[in-house]
Amino acid sequence: MSDPDKSGNTPHAAETELSPEAVATLGKARRSAGVAMGIMLLGFMAIGVAVVYRLMRDAPPPTIAASVSVPAGSEVVSALSVDGTIQVTYIAGGAVMLALFDAETGELRQTTAISAQ
């Protein structure tokens, strides 16, 4: 390609200067384009937040066992569902016990006696 400076096709400095009205119009156009892009960016962000919210809201709840079994005649003090387990504290024969059950199957994982020292 030929160099535009050597071909003589470059405009002179007087031809490239803009009038004050043209400079003001270009400034308004830039501000208007900036505002439009900002509004469009906020719109895309709102759509992204709405999509993520819908995906998280519509996730199925975790499966929890229908029932767990403690020894007959024991008194349940508390029951909690924590980190995929069901933690049941009960009193059986005067001893305080903590039983950990699998939250999905209801299967007993561990039993621990709780005593005061």
GROMACS .gro file of N, CA and C in nm:
model
  351
    1MET      N    1   0.084  -0.117   0.000
    1MET     CA    2   0.000   0.000   0.000
    1MET      C    3   0.088   0.124   0.000
    2SER      N    4   0.033   0.229  -0.047
    2SER     CA    5   0.109   0.353  -0.052
    2SER      C    6   0.092   0.430   0.078
    3ASP      N    7   0.190   0.507   0.113
    3ASP     CA    8   0.186   0.588   0.234
    3ASP      C    9   0.097   0.709   0.207
    4PRO      N   10  -0.007   0.733   0.291
    4PRO     CA   11  -0.097   0.846   0.263
    4PRO      C   12  -0.027   0.981   0.272
    5ASP      N   13   0.080   0.988   0.352
    5ASP     CA   14   0.150   1.117   0.364
    5ASP      C   15   0.221   1.153   0.235
    6LYS      N   16   0.269   1.054   0.162
    6LYS     CA   17   0.344   1.080   0.040
    6LYS      C   18   0.254   1.094  -0.082
    7SER      N   19   0.132   1.044  -0.074
    7SER     CA   20   0.044   1.050  -0.191
    7SER      C   21  -0.024   1.184  -0.205
    8GLY      N   22  -0.019   1.265  -0.103
    8GLY     CA   23  -0.080   1.397  -0.113
    8GLY      C   24  -0.229   1.396  -0.085
    9ASN      N   25  -0.285   1.287  -0.032
    9ASN     CA   26  -0.428   1.279  -0.005
    9ASN      C   27  -0.466   1.319   0.137
   10THR      N   28  -0.372   1.362   0.216
   10THR     CA   29  -0.404   1.399   0.353
   10THR      C   30  -0.461   1.539   0.355
   11PRO      N   31  -0.565   1.560   0.438
   11PRO     CA   32  -0.622   1.695   0.445
   11PRO      C   33  -0.530   1.789   0.521
   12HIS      N   34  -0.542   1.912   0.495
   12HIS     CA   35  -0.463   2.013   0.565
   12HIS      C   36  -0.524   2.037   0.702
   13ALA      N   37  -0.446   2.095   0.790
   13ALA     CA   38  -0.489   2.119   0.928
   13ALA      C   39  -0.615   2.205   0.932
   14ALA      N   40  -0.628   2.299   0.843
   14ALA     CA   41  -0.745   2.388   0.842
   14ALA      C   42  -0.871   2.311   0.805
   15GLU      N   43  -0.857   2.205   0.725
   15GLU     CA   44  -0.974   2.127   0.685
   15GLU      C   45  -1.021   2.032   0.795
   16THR      N   46  -0.934   1.993   0.888
   16THR     CA   47  -0.970   1.897   0.993
   16THR      C   48  -1.019   1.964   1.120
   17GLU      N   49  -1.002   2.092   1.136
   17GLU     CA   50  -1.049   2.160   1.256
   17GLU      C   51  -1.201   2.166   1.256
   18LEU      N   52  -1.258   2.142   1.373
   18LEU     CA   53  -1.404   2.143   1.387
   18LEU      C   54  -1.450   2.275   1.445
   19SER      N   55  -1.567   2.315   1.407
   19SER     CA   56  -1.624   2.436   1.462
   19SER      C   57  -1.670   2.409   1.605
   20PRO      N   58  -1.687   2.510   1.687
   20PRO     CA   59  -1.733   2.490   1.826
   20PRO      C   60  -1.868   2.419   1.833
   21GLU      N   61  -1.956   2.446   1.737
   21GLU     CA   62  -2.085   2.379   1.734
   21GLU      C   63  -2.069   2.229   1.709
   22ALA      N   64  -1.977   2.193   1.619
   22ALA     CA   65  -1.953   2.052   1.588
   22ALA      C   66  -1.891   1.981   1.708
   23VAL      N   67  -1.800   2.049   1.778
   23VAL     CA   68  -1.739   1.991   1.897
   23VAL      C   69  -1.846   1.968   2.004
   24ALA      N   70  -1.937   2.063   2.023
   24ALA     CA   71  -2.045   2.048   2.121
   24ALA      C   72  -2.138   1.934   2.083
   25THR      N   73  -2.169   1.922   1.955
   25THR     CA   74  -2.257   1.814   1.908
   25THR      C   75  -2.190   1.678   1.929
   26LEU      N   76  -2.061   1.667   1.899
   26LEU     CA   77  -1.990   1.542   1.923
   26LEU      C   78  -1.986   1.509   2.072
   27GLY      N   79  -1.970   1.607   2.157
   27GLY     CA   80  -1.972   1.584   2.302
   27GLY      C   81  -2.106   1.531   2.348
   28LYS      N   82  -2.214   1.591   2.297
   28LYS     CA   83  -2.348   1.543   2.332
   28LYS      C   84  -2.370   1.400   2.284
   29ALA      N   85  -2.322   1.370   2.163
   29ALA     CA   86  -2.338   1.235   2.108
   29ALA      C   87  -2.259   1.134   2.191
   30ARG      N   88  -2.141   1.169   2.236
   30ARG     CA   89  -2.062   1.078   2.320
   30ARG      C   90  -2.131   1.054   2.454
   31ARG      N   91  -2.180   1.161   2.515
   31ARG     CA   92  -2.251   1.145   2.643
   31ARG      C   93  -2.376   1.059   2.626
   32SER      N   94  -2.448   1.083   2.521
   32SER     CA   95  -2.569   1.005   2.494
   32SER      C   96  -2.536   0.857   2.472
   33ALA      N   97  -2.430   0.830   2.398
   33ALA     CA   98  -2.389   0.691   2.375
   33ALA      C   99  -2.343   0.627   2.506
   34GLY      N  100  -2.272   0.702   2.590
   34GLY     CA  101  -2.228   0.649   2.719
   34GLY      C  102  -2.345   0.615   2.809
   35VAL      N  103  -2.445   0.702   2.813
   35VAL     CA  104  -2.565   0.675   2.895
   35VAL      C  105  -2.638   0.553   2.841
   36ALA      N  106  -2.651   0.543   2.710
   36ALA     CA  107  -2.721   0.428   2.651
   36ALA      C  108  -2.647   0.299   2.681
   37MET      N  109  -2.514   0.299   2.673
   37MET     CA  110  -2.438   0.178   2.704
   37MET      C  111  -2.449   0.142   2.852
   38GLY      N  112  -2.451   0.243   2.938
   38GLY     CA  113  -2.466   0.216   3.081
   38GLY      C  114  -2.600   0.153   3.113
   39ILE      N  115  -2.706   0.204   3.053
   39ILE     CA  116  -2.839   0.148   3.075
   39ILE      C  117  -2.846   0.005   3.020
   40MET      N  118  -2.786  -0.017   2.904
   40MET     CA  119  -2.786  -0.152   2.847
   40MET      C  120  -2.707  -0.249   2.936
   41LEU      N  121  -2.595  -0.205   2.991
   41LEU     CA  122  -2.517  -0.288   3.081
   41LEU      C  123  -2.596  -0.323   3.207
   42LEU      N  124  -2.666  -0.226   3.263
   42LEU     CA  125  -2.751  -0.253   3.380
   42LEU      C  126  -2.862  -0.352   3.346
   43GLY      N  127  -2.917  -0.342   3.227
   43GLY     CA  128  -3.021  -0.436   3.184
   43GLY      C  129  -2.968  -0.578   3.173
   44PHE      N  130  -2.848  -0.593   3.115
   44PHE     CA  131  -2.789  -0.727   3.104
   44PHE      C  132  -2.759  -0.784   3.243
   45MET      N  133  -2.712  -0.699   3.333
   45MET     CA  134  -2.684  -0.745   3.469
   45MET      C  135  -2.813  -0.789   3.537
   46ALA      N  136  -2.921  -0.716   3.519
   46ALA     CA  137  -3.049  -0.753   3.579
   46ALA      C  138  -3.098  -0.887   3.524
   47ILE      N  139  -3.081  -0.908   3.396
   47ILE     CA  140  -3.122  -1.036   3.336
   47ILE      C  141  -3.037  -1.149   3.394
   48GLY      N  142  -2.907  -1.128   3.408
   48GLY     CA  143  -2.820  -1.230   3.466
   48GLY      C  144  -2.859  -1.264   3.609
   49VAL      N  145  -2.889  -1.162   3.689
   49VAL     CA  146  -2.930  -1.186   3.828
   49VAL      C  147  -3.063  -1.262   3.831
   50ALA      N  148  -3.156  -1.227   3.744
   50ALA     CA  149  -3.285  -1.296   3.741
   50ALA      C  150  -3.269  -1.443   3.701
   51VAL      N  151  -3.182  -1.471   3.606
   51VAL     CA  152  -3.161  -1.610   3.563
   51VAL      C  153  -3.099  -1.692   3.676
   52VAL      N  154  -2.997  -1.637   3.742
   52VAL     CA  155  -2.933  -1.709   3.853
   52VAL      C  156  -3.032  -1.730   3.967
   53TYR      N  157  -3.112  -1.629   3.997
   53TYR     CA  158  -3.212  -1.641   4.104
   53TYR      C  159  -3.312  -1.752   4.072
   54ARG      N  160  -3.360  -1.755   3.949
   54ARG     CA  161  -3.457  -1.857   3.911
   54ARG      C  162  -3.397  -1.997   3.918
   55LEU      N  163  -3.272  -2.010   3.873
   55LEU     CA  164  -3.208  -2.141   3.877
   55LEU      C  165  -3.188  -2.189   4.021
   56MET      N  166  -3.150  -2.099   4.109
   56MET     CA  167  -3.126  -2.138   4.248
   56MET      C  168  -3.258  -2.162   4.321
   57ARG      N  169  -3.360  -2.084   4.291
   57ARG     CA  170  -3.488  -2.098   4.358
   57ARG      C  171  -3.559  -2.226   4.319
   58ASP      N  172  -3.546  -2.266   4.194
   58ASP     CA  173  -3.617  -2.383   4.145
   58ASP      C  174  -3.544  -2.514   4.170
   59ALA      N  175  -3.430  -2.510   4.239
   59ALA     CA  176  -3.357  -2.633   4.270
   59ALA      C  177  -3.440  -2.716   4.367
   60PRO      N  178  -3.445  -2.847   4.347
   60PRO     CA  179  -3.525  -2.930   4.435
   60PRO      C  180  -3.467  -2.933   4.576
   61PRO      N  181  -3.551  -2.939   4.677
   61PRO     CA  182  -3.501  -2.944   4.814
   61PRO      C  183  -3.429  -3.076   4.840
   62PRO      N  184  -3.336  -3.078   4.934
   62PRO     CA  185  -3.265  -3.204   4.961
   62PRO      C  186  -3.360  -3.308   5.019
   63THR      N  187  -3.331  -3.433   4.990
   63THR     CA  188  -3.414  -3.544   5.038
   63THR      C  189  -3.386  -3.567   5.186
   64ILE      N  190  -3.493  -3.580   5.265
   64ILE     CA  191  -3.480  -3.607   5.408
   64ILE      C  192  -3.559  -3.733   5.439
   65ALA      N  193  -3.499  -3.817   5.523
   65ALA     CA  194  -3.563  -3.943   5.558
   65ALA      C  195  -3.700  -3.918   5.622
   66ALA      N  196  -3.793  -4.008   5.596
   66ALA     CA  197  -3.928  -3.995   5.649
   66ALA      C  198  -3.932  -4.020   5.800
   67SER      N  199  -3.846  -4.109   5.849
   67SER     CA  200  -3.844  -4.136   5.993
   67SER      C  201  -3.709  -4.192   6.035
   68VAL      N  202  -3.677  -4.174   6.163
   68VAL     CA  203  -3.559  -4.234   6.224
   68VAL      C  204  -3.606  -4.304   6.351
   69SER      N  205  -3.529  -4.403   6.397
   69SER     CA  206  -3.571  -4.481   6.513
   69SER      C  207  -3.477  -4.461   6.630
   70VAL      N  208  -3.535  -4.433   6.746
   70VAL     CA  209  -3.460  -4.429   6.872
   70VAL      C  210  -3.513  -4.544   6.958
   71PRO      N  211  -3.438  -4.588   7.060
   71PRO     CA  212  -3.483  -4.700   7.142
   71PRO      C  213  -3.620  -4.674   7.206
   72ALA      N  214  -3.697  -4.780   7.220
   72ALA     CA  215  -3.831  -4.769   7.279
   72ALA      C  216  -3.819  -4.719   7.422
   73GLY      N  217  -3.910  -4.631   7.462
   73GLY     CA  218  -3.913  -4.578   7.597
   73GLY      C  219  -3.821  -4.460   7.618
   74SER      N  220  -3.749  -4.415   7.517
   74SER     CA  221  -3.660  -4.300   7.535
   74SER      C  222  -3.736  -4.171   7.508
   75GLU      N  223  -3.685  -4.062   7.566
   75GLU     CA  224  -3.748  -3.930   7.552
   75GLU      C  225  -3.659  -3.843   7.463
   76VAL      N  226  -3.712  -3.796   7.353
   76VAL     CA  227  -3.636  -3.713   7.259
   76VAL      C  228  -3.627  -3.572   7.315
   77VAL      N  229  -3.504  -3.520   7.327
   77VAL     CA  230  -3.481  -3.385   7.378
   77VAL      C  231  -3.476  -3.286   7.263
   78SER      N  232  -3.404  -3.321   7.155
   78SER     CA  233  -3.397  -3.232   7.039
   78SER      C  234  -3.363  -3.314   6.914
   79ALA      N  235  -3.395  -3.255   6.800
   79ALA     CA  236  -3.362  -3.315   6.671
   79ALA      C  237  -3.328  -3.202   6.575
   80LEU      N  238  -3.213  -3.216   6.507
   80LEU     CA  239  -3.166  -3.114   6.413
   80LEU      C  240  -3.126  -3.180   6.282
   81SER      N  241  -3.143  -3.107   6.173
   81SER     CA  242  -3.093  -3.151   6.043
   81SER      C  243  -2.976  -3.061   6.007
   82VAL      N  244  -2.852  -3.119   6.009
   82VAL     CA  245  -2.731  -3.041   5.986
   82VAL      C  246  -2.637  -3.117   5.894
   83ASP      N  247  -2.593  -3.052   5.787
   83ASP     CA  248  -2.489  -3.106   5.697
   83ASP      C  249  -2.514  -3.249   5.653
   84GLY      N  250  -2.632  -3.280   5.608
   84GLY     CA  251  -2.661  -3.413   5.557
   84GLY      C  252  -2.685  -3.517   5.665
   85THR      N  253  -2.700  -3.473   5.789
   85THR     CA  254  -2.728  -3.567   5.898
   85THR      C  255  -2.849  -3.518   5.976
   86ILE      N  256  -2.912  -3.610   6.045
   86ILE     CA  257  -3.016  -3.577   6.141
   86ILE      C  258  -2.957  -3.610   6.277
   87GLN      N  259  -2.946  -3.511   6.365
   87GLN     CA  260  -2.886  -3.528   6.496
   87GLN      C  261  -2.997  -3.529   6.601
   88VAL      N  262  -3.012  -3.642   6.668
   88VAL     CA  263  -3.118  -3.658   6.767
   88VAL      C  264  -3.055  -3.676   6.904
   89THR      N  265  -3.094  -3.592   6.998
   89THR     CA  266  -3.051  -3.606   7.137
   89THR      C  267  -3.169  -3.663   7.214
   90TYR      N  268  -3.146  -3.771   7.289
   90TYR     CA  269  -3.254  -3.834   7.364
   90TYR      C  270  -3.202  -3.887   7.496
   91ILE      N  271  -3.297  -3.911   7.588
   91ILE     CA  272  -3.265  -3.967   7.718
   91ILE      C  273  -3.321  -4.109   7.721
   92ALA      N  274  -3.231  -4.205   7.748
   92ALA     CA  275  -3.272  -4.346   7.755
   92ALA      C  276  -3.212  -4.407   7.882
   93GLY      N  277  -3.298  -4.449   7.974
   93GLY     CA  278  -3.250  -4.512   8.097
   93GLY      C  279  -3.164  -4.420   8.182
   94GLY      N  280  -3.192  -4.291   8.181
   94GLY     CA  281  -3.116  -4.196   8.261
   94GLY      C  282  -2.991  -4.144   8.193
   95ALA      N  283  -2.952  -4.197   8.080
   95ALA     CA  284  -2.833  -4.152   8.008
   95ALA      C  285  -2.876  -4.063   7.890
   96VAL      N  286  -2.800  -3.957   7.870
   96VAL     CA  287  -2.826  -3.867   7.757
   96VAL      C  288  -2.742  -3.917   7.639
   97MET      N  289  -2.807  -3.937   7.527
   97MET     CA  290  -2.743  -3.994   7.408
   97MET      C  291  -2.760  -3.900   7.289
   98LEU      N  292  -2.661  -3.901   7.202
   98LEU     CA  293  -2.668  -3.827   7.075
   98LEU      C  294  -2.654  -3.930   6.964
   99ALA      N  295  -2.754  -3.933   6.875
   99ALA     CA  296  -2.753  -4.027   6.763
   99ALA      C  297  -2.745  -3.948   6.633
  100LEU      N  298  -2.654  -3.989   6.544
  100LEU     CA  299  -2.640  -3.926   6.413
  100LEU      C  300  -2.695  -4.021   6.308
  101PHE      N  301  -2.793  -3.973   6.232
  101PHE     CA  302  -2.856  -4.051   6.127
  101PHE      C  303  -2.823  -3.989   5.992
  102ASP      N  304  -2.814  -4.070   5.887
  102ASP     CA  305  -2.800  -4.020   5.751
  102ASP      C  306  -2.931  -3.954   5.712
  103ALA      N  307  -2.924  -3.831   5.661
  103ALA     CA  308  -3.046  -3.755   5.632
  103ALA      C  309  -3.126  -3.814   5.516
  104GLU      N  310  -3.061  -3.878   5.421
  104GLU     CA  311  -3.133  -3.931   5.304
  104GLU      C  312  -3.198  -4.066   5.332
  105THR      N  313  -3.127  -4.154   5.403
  105THR     CA  314  -3.177  -4.289   5.422
  105THR      C  315  -3.237  -4.314   5.560
  106GLY      N  316  -3.200  -4.232   5.659
  106GLY     CA  317  -3.247  -4.253   5.795
  106GLY      C  318  -3.167  -4.359   5.869
  107GLU      N  319  -3.057  -4.406   5.809
  107GLU     CA  320  -2.973  -4.510   5.869
  107GLU      C  321  -2.888  -4.450   5.981
  108LEU      N  322  -2.877  -4.522   6.093
  108LEU     CA  323  -2.799  -4.478   6.207
  108LEU      C  324  -2.650  -4.484   6.172
  109ARG      N  325  -2.580  -4.373   6.187
  109ARG     CA  326  -2.436  -4.367   6.160
  109ARG      C  327  -2.354  -4.385   6.287
  110GLN      N  328  -2.396  -4.314   6.394
  110GLN     CA  329  -2.316  -4.314   6.514
  110GLN      C  330  -2.402  -4.278   6.634
  111THR      N  331  -2.371  -4.338   6.750
  111THR     CA  332  -2.436  -4.304   6.876
  111THR      C  333  -2.328  -4.269   6.976
  112THR      N  334  -2.350  -4.158   7.049
  112THR     CA  335  -2.252  -4.112   7.146
  112THR      C  336  -2.323  -4.081   7.277
  113ALA      N  337  -2.265  -4.128   7.388
  113ALA     CA  338  -2.321  -4.096   7.521
  113ALA      C  339  -2.266  -3.961   7.564
  114ILE      N  340  -2.353  -3.878   7.622
  114ILE     CA  341  -2.315  -3.747   7.670
  114ILE      C  342  -2.323  -3.750   7.822
  115SER      N  343  -2.212  -3.716   7.888
  115SER     CA  344  -2.210  -3.719   8.035
  115SER      C  345  -2.147  -3.592   8.088
  116ALA      N  346  -2.186  -3.554   8.209
  116ALA     CA  347  -2.131  -3.437   8.276
  116ALA      C  348  -2.011  -3.478   8.357
  117GLN      N  349  -1.909  -3.391   8.365
  117GLN     CA  350  -1.789  -3.425   8.444
  117GLN      C  351  -1.775  -3.333   8.562
   0.00000   0.00000   0.00000
